[in-house]
Amino acid sequence: MLLTLHVLISLLALLAGACFSLALLKHKPGALLHSLFWWLTLLTSLSGVILPAEQFLPSHLFVILSLLVLAVSGYAWWKTALTGGWRVSFIVCSLFAFYLNAFVAVVQSFMKLPPLQQLAPTQSEPPFAVAQGVLLVIFLLLGYLSCSQRNGWGSQ
């Protein structure tokens, strides 16, 4: 039950992250869309950390990183109104939180989906590395394009 809820929240966070990223590209991240993305991503991290595990896993490190960047992103949005360098901090931290969620989604896809599992059964094969590399390039490009326009915009 908890795992199913975590997966559902994660998928919704990924969808919200995709919509939010498109809004960032247009330099118009609305308050409602940002809040939906932020809270769903926070819930993804929190629900992931309470899943049963016998030891500290890489996913726990991802949760810690996600919570840290979400804290900075939230502070930039709600406390600084994205003034000065906080706009870039907001974009970078928000996209990094989304990237971490997407990275885990790719890992889980290669672990759970039979066609992908056959391509990279140990996740050390080239198809897995290519998928993660493409994902990284997409997010770096998103970040660059989202930060490139210098006309200020805020949380209005």
mmCIF file of N, CA and C in Angstrom, residues 21-124:
data_model
loop_
_atom_site.group_PDB
_atom_site.id
_atom_site.type_symbol
_atom_site.label_atom_id
_atom_site.label_comp_id
_atom_site.label_asym_id
_atom_site.label_seq_id
_atom_site.Cartn_x
_atom_site.Cartn_y
_atom_site.Cartn_z
ATOM 1 N N SER A 21 8.755 22.654 -15.704
ATOM 2 C CA SER A 21 9.944 22.925 -16.520
ATOM 3 C C SER A 21 9.588 23.678 -17.791
ATOM 4 N N LEU A 22 8.469 23.310 -18.406
ATOM 5 C CA LEU A 22 8.023 24.046 -19.596
ATOM 6 C C LEU A 22 7.702 25.494 -19.246
ATOM 7 N N ALA A 23 7.099 25.698 -18.077
ATOM 8 C CA ALA A 23 6.803 27.070 -17.635
ATOM 9 C C ALA A 23 8.097 27.835 -17.372
ATOM 10 N N LEU A 24 9.110 27.156 -16.833
ATOM 11 C CA LEU A 24 10.404 27.818 -16.619
ATOM 12 C C LEU A 24 11.016 28.249 -17.945
ATOM 13 N N LEU A 25 10.876 27.407 -18.964
ATOM 14 C CA LEU A 25 11.419 27.752 -20.279
ATOM 15 C C LEU A 25 10.759 29.006 -20.841
ATOM 16 N N LYS A 26 9.497 29.201 -20.502
ATOM 17 C CA LYS A 26 8.770 30.394 -20.944
ATOM 18 C C LYS A 26 8.963 31.546 -19.966
ATOM 19 N N HIS A 27 9.748 31.302 -18.912
ATOM 20 C CA HIS A 27 10.029 32.291 -17.874
ATOM 21 C C HIS A 27 8.760 32.735 -17.156
ATOM 22 N N LYS A 28 7.806 31.788 -17.013
ATOM 23 C CA LYS A 28 6.543 32.094 -16.336
ATOM 24 C C LYS A 28 6.133 30.953 -15.406
ATOM 25 N N PRO A 29 6.929 30.698 -14.367
ATOM 26 C CA PRO A 29 6.537 29.631 -13.439
ATOM 27 C C PRO A 29 5.479 30.137 -12.466
ATOM 28 N N GLY A 30 4.233 29.872 -12.752
ATOM 29 C CA GLY A 30 3.142 30.355 -11.919
ATOM 30 C C GLY A 30 3.164 29.763 -10.525
ATOM 31 N N ALA A 31 2.558 30.483 -9.594
ATOM 32 C CA ALA A 31 2.562 30.064 -8.194
ATOM 33 C C ALA A 31 1.881 28.714 -8.002
ATOM 34 N N LEU A 32 0.762 28.480 -8.667
ATOM 35 C CA LEU A 32 0.042 27.219 -8.501
ATOM 36 C C LEU A 32 0.867 26.047 -9.030
ATOM 37 N N LEU A 33 1.414 26.200 -10.210
ATOM 38 C CA LEU A 33 2.218 25.128 -10.805
ATOM 39 C C LEU A 33 3.468 24.855 -9.980
ATOM 40 N N HIS A 34 4.134 25.935 -9.538
ATOM 41 C CA HIS A 34 5.312 25.750 -8.699
ATOM 42 C C HIS A 34 4.951 25.025 -7.412
ATOM 43 N N SER A 35 3.892 25.443 -6.750
ATOM 44 C CA SER A 35 3.487 24.824 -5.494
ATOM 45 C C SER A 35 3.140 23.353 -5.683
ATOM 46 N N LEU A 36 2.431 23.028 -6.746
ATOM 47 C CA LEU A 36 2.081 21.641 -7.032
ATOM 48 C C LEU A 36 3.344 20.805 -7.223
ATOM 49 N N PHE A 37 4.256 21.289 -8.053
ATOM 50 C CA PHE A 37 5.522 20.580 -8.272
ATOM 51 C C PHE A 37 6.298 20.436 -6.965
ATOM 52 N N TRP A 38 6.432 21.527 -6.225
ATOM 53 C CA TRP A 38 7.245 21.531 -5.006
ATOM 54 C C TRP A 38 6.694 20.559 -3.970
ATOM 55 N N TRP A 39 5.408 20.629 -3.705
ATOM 56 C CA TRP A 39 4.807 19.777 -2.679
ATOM 57 C C TRP A 39 4.792 18.308 -3.088
ATOM 58 N N LEU A 40 4.504 18.023 -4.354
ATOM 59 C CA LEU A 40 4.523 16.627 -4.803
ATOM 60 C C LEU A 40 5.935 16.052 -4.752
ATOM 61 N N THR A 41 6.928 16.859 -5.100
ATOM 62 C CA THR A 41 8.308 16.390 -5.030
ATOM 63 C C THR A 41 8.727 16.178 -3.577
ATOM 64 N N LEU A 42 8.298 17.073 -2.697
ATOM 65 C CA LEU A 42 8.569 16.887 -1.263
ATOM 66 C C LEU A 42 7.919 15.594 -0.761
ATOM 67 N N LEU A 43 6.664 15.369 -1.124
ATOM 68 C CA LEU A 43 5.971 14.145 -0.708
ATOM 69 C C LEU A 43 6.629 12.890 -1.289
ATOM 70 N N THR A 44 7.145 12.993 -2.503
ATOM 71 C CA THR A 44 7.879 11.868 -3.085
ATOM 72 C C THR A 44 9.080 11.522 -2.221
ATOM 73 N N SER A 45 9.844 12.525 -1.832
ATOM 74 C CA SER A 45 11.026 12.295 -1.007
ATOM 75 C C SER A 45 10.649 11.731 0.358
ATOM 76 N N LEU A 46 9.658 12.332 0.983
ATOM 77 C CA LEU A 46 9.272 11.895 2.323
ATOM 78 C C LEU A 46 8.668 10.492 2.317
ATOM 79 N N SER A 47 7.850 10.193 1.309
ATOM 80 C CA SER A 47 7.263 8.848 1.254
ATOM 81 C C SER A 47 8.319 7.811 0.881
ATOM 82 N N GLY A 48 9.323 8.217 0.118
ATOM 83 C CA GLY A 48 10.398 7.289 -0.239
ATOM 84 C C GLY A 48 11.282 6.934 0.938
ATOM 85 N N VAL A 49 11.504 7.876 1.818
ATOM 86 C CA VAL A 49 12.402 7.629 2.944
ATOM 87 C C VAL A 49 11.774 6.711 3.988
ATOM 88 N N ILE A 50 10.451 6.642 4.033
ATOM 89 C CA ILE A 50 9.824 5.775 5.034
ATOM 90 C C ILE A 50 9.542 4.369 4.515
ATOM 91 N N LEU A 51 9.880 4.103 3.252
ATOM 92 C CA LEU A 51 9.746 2.739 2.746
ATOM 93 C C LEU A 51 10.725 1.838 3.495
ATOM 94 N N PRO A 52 10.323 0.622 3.779
ATOM 95 C CA PRO A 52 11.200 -0.276 4.545
ATOM 96 C C PRO A 52 12.534 -0.531 3.841
ATOM 97 N N ALA A 53 13.611 -0.444 4.597
ATOM 98 C CA ALA A 53 14.956 -0.746 4.092
ATOM 99 C C ALA A 53 15.810 -1.202 5.268
ATOM 100 N N GLU A 54 16.645 -2.181 5.014
ATOM 101 C CA GLU A 54 17.482 -2.730 6.083
ATOM 102 C C GLU A 54 18.785 -1.962 6.275
ATOM 103 N N GLN A 55 19.142 -1.141 5.304
ATOM 104 C CA GLN A 55 20.394 -0.397 5.381
ATOM 105 C C GLN A 55 20.254 0.923 4.633
ATOM 106 N N PHE A 56 21.255 1.776 4.789
ATOM 107 C CA PHE A 56 21.291 3.057 4.077
ATOM 108 C C PHE A 56 21.543 2.760 2.605
ATOM 109 N N LEU A 57 20.659 3.236 1.747
ATOM 110 C CA LEU A 57 20.734 2.970 0.310
ATOM 111 C C LEU A 57 21.017 4.256 -0.454
ATOM 112 N N PRO A 58 21.453 4.140 -1.718
ATOM 113 C CA PRO A 58 21.630 5.347 -2.529
ATOM 114 C C PRO A 58 20.355 6.189 -2.605
ATOM 115 N N SER A 59 19.201 5.544 -2.559
ATOM 116 C CA SER A 59 17.944 6.298 -2.602
ATOM 117 C C SER A 59 17.805 7.215 -1.388
ATOM 118 N N HIS A 60 18.368 6.831 -0.261
ATOM 119 C CA HIS A 60 18.333 7.699 0.920
ATOM 120 C C HIS A 60 19.185 8.953 0.700
ATOM 121 N N LEU A 61 20.313 8.795 0.027
ATOM 122 C CA LEU A 61 21.147 9.949 -0.315
ATOM 123 C C LEU A 61 20.383 10.887 -1.250
ATOM 124 N N PHE A 62 19.651 10.308 -2.204
ATOM 125 C CA PHE A 62 18.854 11.127 -3.112
ATOM 126 C C PHE A 62 17.786 11.902 -2.346
ATOM 127 N N VAL A 63 17.183 11.272 -1.342
ATOM 128 C CA VAL A 63 16.175 11.953 -0.524
ATOM 129 C C VAL A 63 16.799 13.140 0.199
ATOM 130 N N ILE A 64 17.968 12.933 0.794
ATOM 131 C CA ILE A 64 18.648 14.015 1.512
ATOM 132 C C ILE A 64 18.959 15.166 0.566
ATOM 133 N N LEU A 65 19.520 14.848 -0.604
ATOM 134 C CA LEU A 65 19.827 15.892 -1.596
ATOM 135 C C LEU A 65 18.556 16.611 -2.045
ATOM 136 N N SER A 66 17.514 15.842 -2.306
ATOM 137 C CA SER A 66 16.255 16.439 -2.753
ATOM 138 C C SER A 66 15.690 17.384 -1.700
ATOM 139 N N LEU A 67 15.702 16.967 -0.450
ATOM 140 C CA LEU A 67 15.176 17.819 0.616
ATOM 141 C C LEU A 67 15.994 19.106 0.757
ATOM 142 N N LEU A 68 17.302 18.994 0.593
ATOM 143 C CA LEU A 68 18.160 20.189 0.685
ATOM 144 C C LEU A 68 17.866 21.169 -0.445
ATOM 145 N N VAL A 69 17.795 20.675 -1.676
ATOM 146 C CA VAL A 69 17.561 21.596 -2.792
ATOM 147 C C VAL A 69 16.130 22.116 -2.795
ATOM 148 N N LEU A 70 15.185 21.305 -2.312
ATOM 149 C CA LEU A 70 13.817 21.809 -2.183
ATOM 150 C C LEU A 70 13.734 22.917 -1.133
ATOM 151 N N ALA A 71 14.516 22.797 -0.071
ATOM 152 C CA ALA A 71 14.539 23.850 0.953
ATOM 153 C C ALA A 71 15.042 25.160 0.361
ATOM 154 N N VAL A 72 16.108 25.097 -0.425
ATOM 155 C CA VAL A 72 16.649 26.312 -1.054
ATOM 156 C C VAL A 72 15.653 26.860 -2.074
ATOM 157 N N SER A 73 15.077 25.981 -2.873
ATOM 158 C CA SER A 73 14.099 26.400 -3.874
ATOM 159 C C SER A 73 12.895 27.076 -3.213
ATOM 160 N N GLY A 74 12.392 26.458 -2.155
ATOM 161 C CA GLY A 74 11.251 27.031 -1.441
ATOM 162 C C GLY A 74 11.580 28.367 -0.814
ATOM 163 N N TYR A 75 12.761 28.476 -0.221
ATOM 164 C CA TYR A 75 13.196 29.744 0.376
ATOM 165 C C TYR A 75 13.277 30.824 -0.703
ATOM 166 N N ALA A 76 13.884 30.463 -1.833
ATOM 167 C CA ALA A 76 14.019 31.443 -2.919
ATOM 168 C C ALA A 76 12.655 31.916 -3.411
ATOM 169 N N TRP A 77 11.716 31.009 -3.531
ATOM 170 C CA TRP A 77 10.386 31.359 -4.049
ATOM 171 C C TRP A 77 9.565 32.142 -3.036
ATOM 172 N N TRP A 78 9.451 31.595 -1.820
ATOM 173 C CA TRP A 78 8.512 32.168 -0.858
ATOM 174 C C TRP A 78 9.100 33.279 -0.004
ATOM 175 N N LYS A 79 10.409 33.333 0.174
ATOM 176 C CA LYS A 79 10.997 34.337 1.073
ATOM 177 C C LYS A 79 11.735 35.457 0.354
ATOM 178 N N THR A 80 12.273 35.200 -0.820
ATOM 179 C CA THR A 80 13.061 36.232 -1.491
ATOM 180 C C THR A 80 12.385 36.807 -2.724
ATOM 181 N N ALA A 81 11.252 36.212 -3.130
ATOM 182 C CA ALA A 81 10.556 36.633 -4.350
ATOM 183 C C ALA A 81 11.490 36.611 -5.560
ATOM 184 N N LEU A 82 12.487 35.733 -5.512
ATOM 185 C CA LEU A 82 13.427 35.506 -6.618
ATOM 186 C C LEU A 82 14.240 36.740 -6.986
ATOM 187 N N THR A 83 14.507 37.580 -6.007
ATOM 188 C CA THR A 83 15.307 38.774 -6.273
ATOM 189 C C THR A 83 16.783 38.414 -6.362
ATOM 190 N N GLY A 84 17.488 39.193 -7.131
ATOM 191 C CA GLY A 84 18.932 39.004 -7.271
ATOM 192 C C GLY A 84 19.285 37.604 -7.761
ATOM 193 N N GLY A 85 20.302 37.024 -7.126
ATOM 194 C CA GLY A 85 20.771 35.690 -7.500
ATOM 195 C C GLY A 85 19.830 34.575 -7.093
ATOM 196 N N TRP A 86 18.812 34.896 -6.346
ATOM 197 C CA TRP A 86 17.874 33.869 -5.899
ATOM 198 C C TRP A 86 17.073 33.278 -7.049
ATOM 199 N N ARG A 87 16.909 34.006 -8.128
ATOM 200 C CA ARG A 87 16.187 33.468 -9.292
ATOM 201 C C ARG A 87 16.943 32.285 -9.873
ATOM 202 N N VAL A 88 18.241 32.459 -10.061
ATOM 203 C CA VAL A 88 19.056 31.365 -10.605
ATOM 204 C C VAL A 88 19.124 30.214 -9.605
ATOM 205 N N SER A 89 19.261 30.529 -8.322
ATOM 206 C CA SER A 89 19.271 29.478 -7.297
ATOM 207 C C SER A 89 17.970 28.688 -7.329
ATOM 208 N N PHE A 90 16.866 29.398 -7.484
ATOM 209 C CA PHE A 90 15.556 28.767 -7.561
ATOM 210 C C PHE A 90 15.481 27.810 -8.751
ATOM 211 N N ILE A 91 15.897 28.281 -9.916
ATOM 212 C CA ILE A 91 15.837 27.454 -11.126
ATOM 213 C C ILE A 91 16.724 26.224 -10.973
ATOM 214 N N VAL A 92 17.959 26.434 -10.573
ATOM 215 C CA VAL A 92 18.908 25.328 -10.449
ATOM 216 C C VAL A 92 18.422 24.303 -9.424
ATOM 217 N N CYS A 93 17.996 24.763 -8.267
ATOM 218 C CA CYS A 93 17.545 23.834 -7.216
ATOM 219 C C CYS A 93 16.259 23.121 -7.609
ATOM 220 N N SER A 94 15.338 23.826 -8.213
ATOM 221 C CA SER A 94 14.087 23.193 -8.647
ATOM 222 C C SER A 94 14.356 22.130 -9.697
ATOM 223 N N LEU A 95 15.166 22.470 -10.686
ATOM 224 C CA LEU A 95 15.471 21.499 -11.733
ATOM 225 C C LEU A 95 16.302 20.333 -11.198
ATOM 226 N N PHE A 96 17.171 20.595 -10.234
ATOM 227 C CA PHE A 96 17.951 19.505 -9.656
ATOM 228 C C PHE A 96 17.043 18.541 -8.888
ATOM 229 N N ALA A 97 16.063 19.074 -8.160
ATOM 230 C CA ALA A 97 15.106 18.211 -7.459
ATOM 231 C C ALA A 97 14.320 17.372 -8.469
ATOM 232 N N PHE A 98 13.914 17.984 -9.556
ATOM 233 C CA PHE A 98 13.191 17.266 -10.609
ATOM 234 C C PHE A 98 14.105 16.218 -11.247
ATOM 235 N N TYR A 99 15.363 16.586 -11.501
ATOM 236 C CA TYR A 99 16.328 15.644 -12.079
ATOM 237 C C TYR A 99 16.516 14.419 -11.188
ATOM 238 N N LEU A 100 16.644 14.631 -9.887
ATOM 239 C CA LEU A 100 16.816 13.502 -8.978
ATOM 240 C C LEU A 100 15.622 12.555 -9.065
ATOM 241 N N ASN A 101 14.443 13.110 -9.123
ATOM 242 C CA ASN A 101 13.234 12.298 -9.253
ATOM 243 C C ASN A 101 13.230 11.546 -10.588
ATOM 244 N N ALA A 102 13.607 12.216 -11.661
ATOM 245 C CA ALA A 102 13.651 11.586 -12.981
ATOM 246 C C ALA A 102 14.747 10.524 -13.048
ATOM 247 N N PHE A 103 15.886 10.785 -12.422
ATOM 248 C CA PHE A 103 16.981 9.815 -12.381
ATOM 249 C C PHE A 103 16.499 8.512 -11.741
ATOM 250 N N VAL A 104 15.826 8.629 -10.614
ATOM 251 C CA VAL A 104 15.299 7.447 -9.916
ATOM 252 C C VAL A 104 14.251 6.753 -10.775
ATOM 253 N N ALA A 105 13.445 7.507 -11.496
ATOM 254 C CA ALA A 105 12.435 6.908 -12.378
ATOM 255 C C ALA A 105 13.101 6.067 -13.468
ATOM 256 N N VAL A 106 14.217 6.548 -14.002
ATOM 257 C CA VAL A 106 14.944 5.770 -15.006
ATOM 258 C C VAL A 106 15.519 4.505 -14.371
ATOM 259 N N VAL A 107 16.106 4.639 -13.197
ATOM 260 C CA VAL A 107 16.638 3.468 -12.494
ATOM 261 C C VAL A 107 15.532 2.442 -12.278
ATOM 262 N N GLN A 108 14.401 2.898 -11.739
ATOM 263 C CA GLN A 108 13.293 1.984 -11.466
ATOM 264 C C GLN A 108 12.742 1.368 -12.752
ATOM 265 N N SER A 109 12.715 2.136 -13.823
ATOM 266 C CA SER A 109 12.237 1.609 -15.106
ATOM 267 C C SER A 109 13.131 0.473 -15.589
ATOM 268 N N PHE A 110 14.431 0.641 -15.475
ATOM 269 C CA PHE A 110 15.359 -0.413 -15.887
ATOM 270 C C PHE A 110 15.305 -1.617 -14.946
ATOM 271 N N MET A 111 14.888 -1.403 -13.715
ATOM 272 C CA MET A 111 14.763 -2.507 -12.773
ATOM 273 C C MET A 111 13.443 -3.271 -12.940
ATOM 274 N N LYS A 112 12.366 -2.579 -13.286
ATOM 275 C CA LYS A 112 11.026 -3.166 -13.235
ATOM 276 C C LYS A 112 10.403 -3.498 -14.584
ATOM 277 N N LEU A 113 10.775 -2.804 -15.633
ATOM 278 C CA LEU A 113 10.156 -3.038 -16.935
ATOM 279 C C LEU A 113 10.964 -4.078 -17.715
ATOM 280 N N PRO A 114 10.360 -5.227 -18.031
ATOM 281 C CA PRO A 114 11.104 -6.325 -18.663
ATOM 282 C C PRO A 114 11.924 -5.948 -19.905
ATOM 283 N N PRO A 115 11.383 -5.149 -20.847
ATOM 284 C CA PRO A 115 12.216 -4.834 -22.020
ATOM 285 C C PRO A 115 13.488 -4.054 -21.641
ATOM 286 N N LEU A 116 13.366 -3.129 -20.707
ATOM 287 C CA LEU A 116 14.541 -2.363 -20.276
ATOM 288 C C LEU A 116 15.461 -3.220 -19.411
ATOM 289 N N GLN A 117 14.858 -4.075 -18.609
ATOM 290 C CA GLN A 117 15.636 -4.970 -17.754
ATOM 291 C C GLN A 117 16.512 -5.888 -18.613
ATOM 292 N N GLN A 118 15.994 -6.334 -19.748
ATOM 293 C CA GLN A 118 16.776 -7.173 -20.656
ATOM 294 C C GLN A 118 17.935 -6.403 -21.283
ATOM 295 N N LEU A 119 17.728 -5.122 -21.531
ATOM 296 C CA LEU A 119 18.794 -4.301 -22.125
ATOM 297 C C LEU A 119 19.934 -4.037 -21.145
ATOM 298 N N ALA A 120 19.597 -3.915 -19.866
ATOM 299 C CA ALA A 120 20.614 -3.574 -18.856
ATOM 300 C C ALA A 120 20.267 -4.257 -17.528
ATOM 301 N N PRO A 121 20.478 -5.563 -17.456
ATOM 302 C CA PRO A 121 20.074 -6.294 -16.246
ATOM 303 C C PRO A 121 20.810 -5.868 -14.975
ATOM 304 N N THR A 122 22.037 -5.375 -15.100
ATOM 305 C CA THR A 122 22.788 -4.954 -13.906
ATOM 306 C C THR A 122 22.902 -3.436 -13.803
ATOM 307 N N GLN A 123 22.324 -2.734 -14.749
ATOM 308 C CA GLN A 123 22.389 -1.277 -14.835
ATOM 309 C C GLN A 123 23.818 -0.754 -14.971
ATOM 310 N N SER A 124 24.678 -1.595 -15.485
ATOM 311 C CA SER A 124 26.041 -1.146 -15.788
ATOM 312 C C SER A 124 26.315 -1.259 -17.293
#
